[in-house]
Coordinates of C-alpha atoms and ligand atoms in Angstrom, one line a residue:
X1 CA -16.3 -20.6 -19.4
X2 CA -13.7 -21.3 -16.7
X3 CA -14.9 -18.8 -14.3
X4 CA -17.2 -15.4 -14.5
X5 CA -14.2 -13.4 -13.0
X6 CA -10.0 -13.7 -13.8
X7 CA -8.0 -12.2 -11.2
X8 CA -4.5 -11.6 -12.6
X9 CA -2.0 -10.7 -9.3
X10 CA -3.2 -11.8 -6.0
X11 CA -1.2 -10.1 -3.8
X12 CA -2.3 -7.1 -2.2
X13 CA -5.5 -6.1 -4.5
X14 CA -6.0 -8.9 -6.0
X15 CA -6.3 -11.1 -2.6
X16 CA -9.2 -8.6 -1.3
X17 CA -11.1 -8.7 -4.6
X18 CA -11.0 -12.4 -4.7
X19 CA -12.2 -12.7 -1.0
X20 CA -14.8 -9.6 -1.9
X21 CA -16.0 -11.3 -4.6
X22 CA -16.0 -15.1 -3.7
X23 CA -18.3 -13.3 -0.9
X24 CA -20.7 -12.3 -2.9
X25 CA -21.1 -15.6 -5.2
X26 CA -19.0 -14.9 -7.7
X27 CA -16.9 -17.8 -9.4
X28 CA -13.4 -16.3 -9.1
X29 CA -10.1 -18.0 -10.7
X30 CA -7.3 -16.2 -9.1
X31 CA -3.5 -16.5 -10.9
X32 CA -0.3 -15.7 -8.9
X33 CA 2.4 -16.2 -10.3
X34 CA 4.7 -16.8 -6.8
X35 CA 3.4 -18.1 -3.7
X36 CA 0.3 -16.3 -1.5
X37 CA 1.6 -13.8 0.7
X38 CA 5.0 -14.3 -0.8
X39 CA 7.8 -11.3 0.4
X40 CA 8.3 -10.2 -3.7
X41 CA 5.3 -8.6 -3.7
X42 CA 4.3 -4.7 -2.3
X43 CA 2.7 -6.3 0.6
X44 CA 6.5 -7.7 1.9
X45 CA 8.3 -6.3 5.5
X46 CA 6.3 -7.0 8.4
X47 CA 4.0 -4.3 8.7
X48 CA 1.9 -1.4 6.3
X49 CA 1.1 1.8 7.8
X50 CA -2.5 3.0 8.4
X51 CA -3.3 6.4 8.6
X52 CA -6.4 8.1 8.2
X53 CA -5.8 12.3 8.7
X54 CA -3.9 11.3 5.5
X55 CA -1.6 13.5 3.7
X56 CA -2.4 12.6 0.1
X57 CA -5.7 14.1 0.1
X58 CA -8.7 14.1 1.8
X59 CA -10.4 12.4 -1.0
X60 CA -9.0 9.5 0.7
X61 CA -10.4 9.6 3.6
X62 CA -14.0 8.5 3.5
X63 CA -12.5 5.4 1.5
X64 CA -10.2 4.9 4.5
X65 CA -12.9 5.3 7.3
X66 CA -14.6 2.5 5.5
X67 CA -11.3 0.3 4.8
X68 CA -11.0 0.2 8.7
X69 CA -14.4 -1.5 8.6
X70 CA -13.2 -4.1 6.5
X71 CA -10.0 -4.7 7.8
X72 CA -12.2 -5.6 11.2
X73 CA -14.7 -7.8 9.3
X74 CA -11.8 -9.9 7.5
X75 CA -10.5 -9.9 11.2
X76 CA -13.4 -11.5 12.1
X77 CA -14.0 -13.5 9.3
X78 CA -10.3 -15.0 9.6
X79 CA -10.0 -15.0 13.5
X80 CA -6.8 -13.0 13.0
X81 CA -5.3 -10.1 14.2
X82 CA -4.4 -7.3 11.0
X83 CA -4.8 -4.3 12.1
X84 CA -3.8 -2.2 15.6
X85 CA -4.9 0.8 15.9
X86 CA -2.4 2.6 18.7
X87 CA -2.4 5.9 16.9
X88 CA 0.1 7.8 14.4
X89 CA 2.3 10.4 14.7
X90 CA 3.1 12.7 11.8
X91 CA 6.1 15.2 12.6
X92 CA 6.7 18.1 9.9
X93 CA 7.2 21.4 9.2
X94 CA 4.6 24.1 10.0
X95 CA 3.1 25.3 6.1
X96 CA 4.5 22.1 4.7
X97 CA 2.4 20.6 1.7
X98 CA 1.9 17.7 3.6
X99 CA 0.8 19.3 7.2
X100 CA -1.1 21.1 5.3
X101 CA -3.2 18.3 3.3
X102 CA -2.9 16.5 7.1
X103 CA -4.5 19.2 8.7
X104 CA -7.1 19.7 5.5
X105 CA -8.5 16.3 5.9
X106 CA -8.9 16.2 9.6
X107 CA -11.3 19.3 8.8
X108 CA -12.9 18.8 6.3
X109 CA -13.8 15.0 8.3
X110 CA -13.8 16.5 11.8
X111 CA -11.2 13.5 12.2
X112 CA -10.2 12.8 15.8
X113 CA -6.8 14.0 16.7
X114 CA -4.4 15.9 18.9
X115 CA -2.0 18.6 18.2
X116 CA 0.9 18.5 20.4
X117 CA 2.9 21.8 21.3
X118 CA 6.7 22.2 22.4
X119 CA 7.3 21.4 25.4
X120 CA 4.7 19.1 25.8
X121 CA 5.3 17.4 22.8
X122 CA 8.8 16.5 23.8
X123 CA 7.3 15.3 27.0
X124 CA 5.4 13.0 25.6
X125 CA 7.6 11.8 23.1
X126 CA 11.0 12.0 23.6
X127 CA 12.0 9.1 21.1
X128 CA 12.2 12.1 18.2
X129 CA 13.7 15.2 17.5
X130 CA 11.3 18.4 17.5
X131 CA 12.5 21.8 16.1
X132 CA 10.8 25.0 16.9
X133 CA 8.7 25.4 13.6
X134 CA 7.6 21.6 14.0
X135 CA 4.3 20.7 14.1
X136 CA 3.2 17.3 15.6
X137 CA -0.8 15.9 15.2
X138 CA -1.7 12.8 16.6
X139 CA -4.0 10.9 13.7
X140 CA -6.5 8.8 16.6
X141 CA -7.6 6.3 14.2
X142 CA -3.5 4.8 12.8
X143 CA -2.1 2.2 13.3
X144 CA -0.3 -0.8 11.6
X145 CA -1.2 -3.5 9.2
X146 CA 0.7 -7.0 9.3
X147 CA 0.5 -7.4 5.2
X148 CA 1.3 -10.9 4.8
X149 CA -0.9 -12.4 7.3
X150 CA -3.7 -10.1 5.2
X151 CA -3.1 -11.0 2.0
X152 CA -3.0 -15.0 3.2
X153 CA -6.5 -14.5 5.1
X154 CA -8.1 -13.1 2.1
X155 CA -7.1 -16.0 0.1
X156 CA -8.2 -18.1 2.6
X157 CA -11.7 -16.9 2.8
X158 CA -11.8 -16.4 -1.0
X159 CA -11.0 -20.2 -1.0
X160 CA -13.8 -20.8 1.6
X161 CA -15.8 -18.6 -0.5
X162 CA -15.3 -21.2 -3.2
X163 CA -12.6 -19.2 -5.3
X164 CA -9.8 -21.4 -7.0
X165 CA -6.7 -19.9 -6.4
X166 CA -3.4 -21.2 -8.9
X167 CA -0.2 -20.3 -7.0
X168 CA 3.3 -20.8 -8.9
X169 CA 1.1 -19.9 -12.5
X170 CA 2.5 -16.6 -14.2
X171 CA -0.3 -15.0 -16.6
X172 CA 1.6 -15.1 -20.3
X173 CA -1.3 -13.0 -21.9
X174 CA -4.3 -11.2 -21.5
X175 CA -6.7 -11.7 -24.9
X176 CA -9.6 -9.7 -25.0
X177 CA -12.1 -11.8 -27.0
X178 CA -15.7 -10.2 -28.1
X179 CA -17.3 -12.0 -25.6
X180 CA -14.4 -12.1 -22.4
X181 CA -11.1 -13.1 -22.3
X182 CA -8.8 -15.4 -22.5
X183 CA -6.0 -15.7 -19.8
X184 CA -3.0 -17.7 -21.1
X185 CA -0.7 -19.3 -18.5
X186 CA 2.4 -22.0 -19.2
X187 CA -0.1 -24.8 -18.4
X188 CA -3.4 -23.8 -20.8
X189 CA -5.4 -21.2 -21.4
X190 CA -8.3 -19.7 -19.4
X191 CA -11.9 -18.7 -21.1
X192 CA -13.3 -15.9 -18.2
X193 CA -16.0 -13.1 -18.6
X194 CA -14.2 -10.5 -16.4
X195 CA -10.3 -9.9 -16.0
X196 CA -8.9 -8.0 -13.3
X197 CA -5.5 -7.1 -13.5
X198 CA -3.5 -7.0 -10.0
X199 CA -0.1 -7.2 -11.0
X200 CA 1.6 -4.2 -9.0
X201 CA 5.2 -3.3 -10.2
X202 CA 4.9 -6.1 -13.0
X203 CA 1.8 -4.4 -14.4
X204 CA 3.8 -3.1 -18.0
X205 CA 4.7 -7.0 -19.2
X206 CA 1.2 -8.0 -19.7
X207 CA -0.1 -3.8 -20.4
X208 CA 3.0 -2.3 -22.2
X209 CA 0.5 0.8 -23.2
X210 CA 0.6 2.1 -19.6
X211 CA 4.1 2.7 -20.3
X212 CA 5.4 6.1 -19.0
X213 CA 1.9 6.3 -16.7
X214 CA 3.3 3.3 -14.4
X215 CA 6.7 3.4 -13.3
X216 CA 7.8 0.3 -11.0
X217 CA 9.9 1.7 -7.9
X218 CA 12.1 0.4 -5.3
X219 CA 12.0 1.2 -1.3
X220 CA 14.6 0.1 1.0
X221 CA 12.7 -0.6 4.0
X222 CA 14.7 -0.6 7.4
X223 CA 15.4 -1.5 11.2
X224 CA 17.0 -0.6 13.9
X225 CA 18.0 -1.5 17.2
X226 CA 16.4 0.5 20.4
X227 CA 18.3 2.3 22.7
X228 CA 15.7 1.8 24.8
X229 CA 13.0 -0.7 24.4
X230 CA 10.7 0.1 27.2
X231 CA 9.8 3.5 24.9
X232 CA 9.2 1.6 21.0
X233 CA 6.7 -0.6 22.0
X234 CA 3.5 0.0 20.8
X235 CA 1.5 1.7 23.8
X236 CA 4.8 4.1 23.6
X237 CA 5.4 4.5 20.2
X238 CA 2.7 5.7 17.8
X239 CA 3.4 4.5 13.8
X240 CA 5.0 7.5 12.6
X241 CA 6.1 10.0 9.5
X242 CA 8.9 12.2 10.6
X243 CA 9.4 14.9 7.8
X244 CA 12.0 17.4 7.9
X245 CA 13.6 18.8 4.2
X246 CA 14.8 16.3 2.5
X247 CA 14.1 14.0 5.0
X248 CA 11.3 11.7 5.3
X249 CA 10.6 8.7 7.9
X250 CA 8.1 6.3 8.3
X251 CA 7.9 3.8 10.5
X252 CA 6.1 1.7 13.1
X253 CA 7.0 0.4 16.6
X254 CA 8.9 -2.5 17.6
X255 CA 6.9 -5.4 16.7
X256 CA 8.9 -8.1 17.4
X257 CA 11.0 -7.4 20.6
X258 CA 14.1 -6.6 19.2
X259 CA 13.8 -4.0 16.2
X260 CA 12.1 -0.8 15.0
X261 CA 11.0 -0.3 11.8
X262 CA 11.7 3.2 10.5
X263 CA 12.2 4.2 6.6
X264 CA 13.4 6.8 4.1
X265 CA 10.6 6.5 1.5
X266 CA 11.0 9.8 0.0
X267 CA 11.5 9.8 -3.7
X268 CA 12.0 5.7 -4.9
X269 CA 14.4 4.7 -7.5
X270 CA 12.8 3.6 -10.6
X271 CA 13.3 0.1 -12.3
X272 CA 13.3 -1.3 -15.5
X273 CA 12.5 -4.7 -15.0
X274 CA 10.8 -5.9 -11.5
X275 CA 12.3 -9.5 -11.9
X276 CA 15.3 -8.3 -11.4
X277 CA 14.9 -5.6 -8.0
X278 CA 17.9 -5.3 -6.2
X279 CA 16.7 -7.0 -3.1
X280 CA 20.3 -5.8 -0.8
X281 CA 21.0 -2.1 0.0
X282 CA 23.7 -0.1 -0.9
X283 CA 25.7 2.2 1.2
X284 CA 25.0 5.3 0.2
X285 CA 21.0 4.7 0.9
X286 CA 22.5 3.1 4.6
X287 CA 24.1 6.0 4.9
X288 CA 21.4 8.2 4.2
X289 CA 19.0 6.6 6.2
X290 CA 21.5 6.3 9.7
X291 CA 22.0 10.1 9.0
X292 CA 18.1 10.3 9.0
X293 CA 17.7 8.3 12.4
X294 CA 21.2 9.9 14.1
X295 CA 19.5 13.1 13.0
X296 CA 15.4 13.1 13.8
X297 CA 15.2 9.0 16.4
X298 CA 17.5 9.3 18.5
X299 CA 15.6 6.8 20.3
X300 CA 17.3 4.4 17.8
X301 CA 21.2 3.2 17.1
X302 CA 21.4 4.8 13.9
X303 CA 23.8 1.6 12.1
X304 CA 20.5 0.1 10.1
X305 CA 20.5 -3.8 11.8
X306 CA 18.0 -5.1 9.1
X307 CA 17.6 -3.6 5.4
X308 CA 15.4 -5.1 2.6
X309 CA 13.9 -3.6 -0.8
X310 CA 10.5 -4.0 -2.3
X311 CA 8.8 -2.7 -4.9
X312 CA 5.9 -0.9 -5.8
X313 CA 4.1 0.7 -9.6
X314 CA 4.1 4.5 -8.9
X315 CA 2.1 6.9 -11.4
X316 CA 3.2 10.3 -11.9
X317 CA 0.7 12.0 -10.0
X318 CA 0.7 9.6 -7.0
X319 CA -3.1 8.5 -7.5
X320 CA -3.6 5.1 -8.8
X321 CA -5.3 3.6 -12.0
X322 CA -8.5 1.8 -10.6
X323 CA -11.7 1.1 -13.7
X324 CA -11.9 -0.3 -17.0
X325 CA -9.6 0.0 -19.4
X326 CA -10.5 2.1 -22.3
X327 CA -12.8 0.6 -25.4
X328 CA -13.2 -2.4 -23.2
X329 CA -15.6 -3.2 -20.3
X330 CA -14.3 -6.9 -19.6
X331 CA -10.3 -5.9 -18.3
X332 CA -10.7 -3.7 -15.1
X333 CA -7.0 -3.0 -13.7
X334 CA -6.1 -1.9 -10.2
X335 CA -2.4 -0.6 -9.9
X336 CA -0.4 2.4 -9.0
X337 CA -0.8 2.7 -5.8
X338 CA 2.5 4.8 -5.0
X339 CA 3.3 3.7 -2.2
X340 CA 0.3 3.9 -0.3
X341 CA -2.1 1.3 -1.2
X342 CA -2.2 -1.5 1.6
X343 CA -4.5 0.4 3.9
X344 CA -6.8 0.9 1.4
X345 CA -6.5 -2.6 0.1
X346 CA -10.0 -4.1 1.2
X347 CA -11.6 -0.7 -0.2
X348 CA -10.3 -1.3 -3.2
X349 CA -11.3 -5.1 -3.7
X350 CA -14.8 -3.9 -2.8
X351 CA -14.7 -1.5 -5.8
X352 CA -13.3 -3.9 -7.7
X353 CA -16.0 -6.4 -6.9
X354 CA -18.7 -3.4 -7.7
X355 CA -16.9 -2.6 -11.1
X356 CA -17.4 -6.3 -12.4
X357 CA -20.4 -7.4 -10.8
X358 CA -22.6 -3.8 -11.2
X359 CA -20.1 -1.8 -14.0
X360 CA -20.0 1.2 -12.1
X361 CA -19.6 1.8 -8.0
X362 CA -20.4 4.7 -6.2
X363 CA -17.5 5.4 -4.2
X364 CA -15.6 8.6 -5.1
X365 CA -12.7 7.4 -7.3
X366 CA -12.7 10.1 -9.7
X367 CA -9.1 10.7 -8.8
X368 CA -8.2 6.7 -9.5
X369 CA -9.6 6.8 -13.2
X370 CA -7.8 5.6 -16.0
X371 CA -9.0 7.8 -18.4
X372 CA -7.2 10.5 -16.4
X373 CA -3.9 9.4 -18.5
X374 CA -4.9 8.2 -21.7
X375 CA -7.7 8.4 -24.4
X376 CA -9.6 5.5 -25.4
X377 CA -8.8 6.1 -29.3
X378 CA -5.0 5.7 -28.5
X379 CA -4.7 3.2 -26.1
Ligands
FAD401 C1 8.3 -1.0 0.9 C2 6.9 -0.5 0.8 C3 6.3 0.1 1.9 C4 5.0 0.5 1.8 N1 4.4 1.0 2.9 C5 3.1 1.3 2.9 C6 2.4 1.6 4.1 O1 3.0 1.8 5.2 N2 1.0 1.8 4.0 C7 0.3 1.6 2.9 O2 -0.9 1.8 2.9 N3 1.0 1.2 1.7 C8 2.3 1.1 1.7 N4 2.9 0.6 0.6 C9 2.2 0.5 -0.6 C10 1.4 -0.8 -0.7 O3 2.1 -1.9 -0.1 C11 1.2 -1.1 -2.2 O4 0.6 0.0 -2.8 C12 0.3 -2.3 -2.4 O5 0.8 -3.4 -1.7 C13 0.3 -2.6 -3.9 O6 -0.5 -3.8 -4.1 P1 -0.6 -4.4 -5.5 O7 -1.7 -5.5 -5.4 O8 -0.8 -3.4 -6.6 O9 0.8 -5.1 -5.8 P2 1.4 -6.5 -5.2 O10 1.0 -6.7 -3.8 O11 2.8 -6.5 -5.5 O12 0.6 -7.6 -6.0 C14 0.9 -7.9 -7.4 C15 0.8 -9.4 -7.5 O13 0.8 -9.7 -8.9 C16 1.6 -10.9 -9.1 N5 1.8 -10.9 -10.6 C17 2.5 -10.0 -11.3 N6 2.5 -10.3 -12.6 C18 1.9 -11.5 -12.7 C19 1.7 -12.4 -13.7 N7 2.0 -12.2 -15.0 N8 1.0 -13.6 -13.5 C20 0.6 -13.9 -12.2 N9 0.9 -13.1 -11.2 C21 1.5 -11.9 -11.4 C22 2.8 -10.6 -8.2 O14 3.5 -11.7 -8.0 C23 2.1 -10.0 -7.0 O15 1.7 -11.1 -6.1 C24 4.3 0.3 0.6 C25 4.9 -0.3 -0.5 C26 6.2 -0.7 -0.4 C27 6.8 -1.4 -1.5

């Protein structure tokens, strides 16, 4: 036996179960098949939103109250700074489905918040465009992520943790064996008891059955130069989803004294084959996008200065798969996350870390379940 637990991926998910694991005493061998904290992966472009009154479903929530905890004790495991929590804005349409959800999870978690009105709203944030029927809340506990410092710090402290980590190796194959598996790279093969499967938009090569539940999908992410810089730094500027129609923005403050980060992430393109993402932009999204910012930040010269794509494995009802495959309780996956995931990312290598060490966890992840898309007899 080469080690009780396989991760397969360590980027996002896979990183925080190695580190969640490695805690605990488990002998981890982690495969990845680029470098740690490489830009391929979801976790690329600077920064991750974190949002709590979430818009997704309040099912999320007390999983995200308790991913802030571990975000702070990998902080302070790693003496680095990953998240900052200097609030979030969401901007949308009074009755919308997702003001709606927003304002359903801050009740139902008596979640702190504000809710700005007109006037004083505009006041206070005059880097957007507010209709009439707008409503704006102020989620307390958001903030941004910096994703590839994360992902490296949970390595690191995996590593420290005594987990062996193989960069640069690409997992051929997964074989489920009676006892185990067997993980089958270019350079030899791999005898594990537990196989967790982390590989985000690449997830179909090595589990073509979960085609048409997992659907890799591109997002332009963008930047823009300020108009004015003394109102997008961070004490000013509140991460933010602007949704208005068709449009949707996300984005975070200017991190890095030049550029603000603001996004049209509504409705991805899908991709057939992840090794071959379109990395540029085309014009029609930059034209999109600038007539997203011209329109809703005008804080912002709407002419994108900075444009790069990533991808990420979307299911079709935007939850993602997290448990045991069926008939087997030795491959556990964790992918789908739609777009949302990072935040949630030490959460989920806890659970992970439950699932193998204890074969159940008692977090609420109904809505992550595997079994939601297929049955076991024709998997
Ligand atoms: C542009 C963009 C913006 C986003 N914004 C936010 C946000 O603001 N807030 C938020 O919470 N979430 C956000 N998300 C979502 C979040 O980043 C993802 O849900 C999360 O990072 C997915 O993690 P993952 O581990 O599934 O995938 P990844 O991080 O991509 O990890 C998969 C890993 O598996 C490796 N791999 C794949 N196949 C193999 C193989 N055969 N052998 C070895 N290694 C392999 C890959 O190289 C990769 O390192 C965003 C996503 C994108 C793409």
């Amino acid at each position: 036996m080469d080690a009780e637990v396989a991760i397969v991926g360590v980027g996002t998910m896979g990183s925080m179960a190695a580190w969640q694991l490695a805690k605990k005493g488990v002998s981890v061998i982690g495969f990845e098949q680029f470098g740690i904290g490489n830009d391929r992966t979801a976790a690329g472009g600077e920064s991750r939103l974190f949002r709590t009154a979430y818009m997704e479903g309040p099912e999320y929530v007390p999983l995200l109250q308790e991913a802030k905890h571990l975000w702070r004790s990998l902080e302070e495991a790693s003496d680095n700074n990953l998240l900052t929590l200097n609030g979030g804005l969401m901007i949308g349409e009074s009755g919308s489905l997702e003001i709606n959800t927003i304002k359903k999870s801050i009740h139902d978690f008596a979640l702190e918040h504000e809710v700005l009105e007109g006037e004083q709203a505009k006041k206070r944030y005059p880097q957007f465009t507010l209709y009439e029927n707008d409503v704006v809340i102020l989620d307390k506990n958001a903030g941004f992520l910096r994703p590839e410092l994360a992902v490296v710090s949970a390595v690191q402290q995996a590593v420290k943790h005594g987990a062996k980590i193989k960069n640069y190796t690409k997992v051929n194959d997964i074989v489920p064996e009676k006892q185990g598996a067997t993980i089958v790279t270019n350079e030899k093969s791999y005898h594990v008891e537990k196989v967790i499967i982390t590989t985000g938009a690449w997830t179909l090569k090595l589990i073509p059955q979960l085609k048409n539940k997992l659907f890799p999908r591109r997002l332009l992410l963008t930047w823009f130069a300020p108009k004015d810089v003394s109102l997008v730094t961070a004490d000013k500027l509140p991460i933010f989803a602007r949704m208005r129609g068709d449009f949707r923005l996300t984005g975070a403050p200017m991190l890095d004294g030049s550029m603000v980060k603001a996004s049209y992430t509504k409705d991805p393109s899908y991709i057939d084959d992840p090794s071959k993402l379109y990395r540029d932009a085309n014009l029609e999204e930059l034209e999109r996008i600038s007539e997203s910012v011209k329109t809703l930040l005008p804080v912002l010269y709407p002419d994108p200065v900075r444009a790069s794509a990533y991808m990420d494995a979307y299911t079709p009802d935007n939850h993602a798969i997290v448990g045991e495959l069926p008939d087997t309780s030795h491959l556990i996956i964790a992918s789908g996350f739609s777009g949302h995931g990072f935040k949630l990312s030490p959460m989920i290598g806890k659970i992970l870390s439950e699932l193998c060490i204890d074969g159940k966890t008692n977090y609420h992840i109904q809505h992550m379940k595997p079994n939601r898309f297929f049955e076991a007899a024709n998997f």
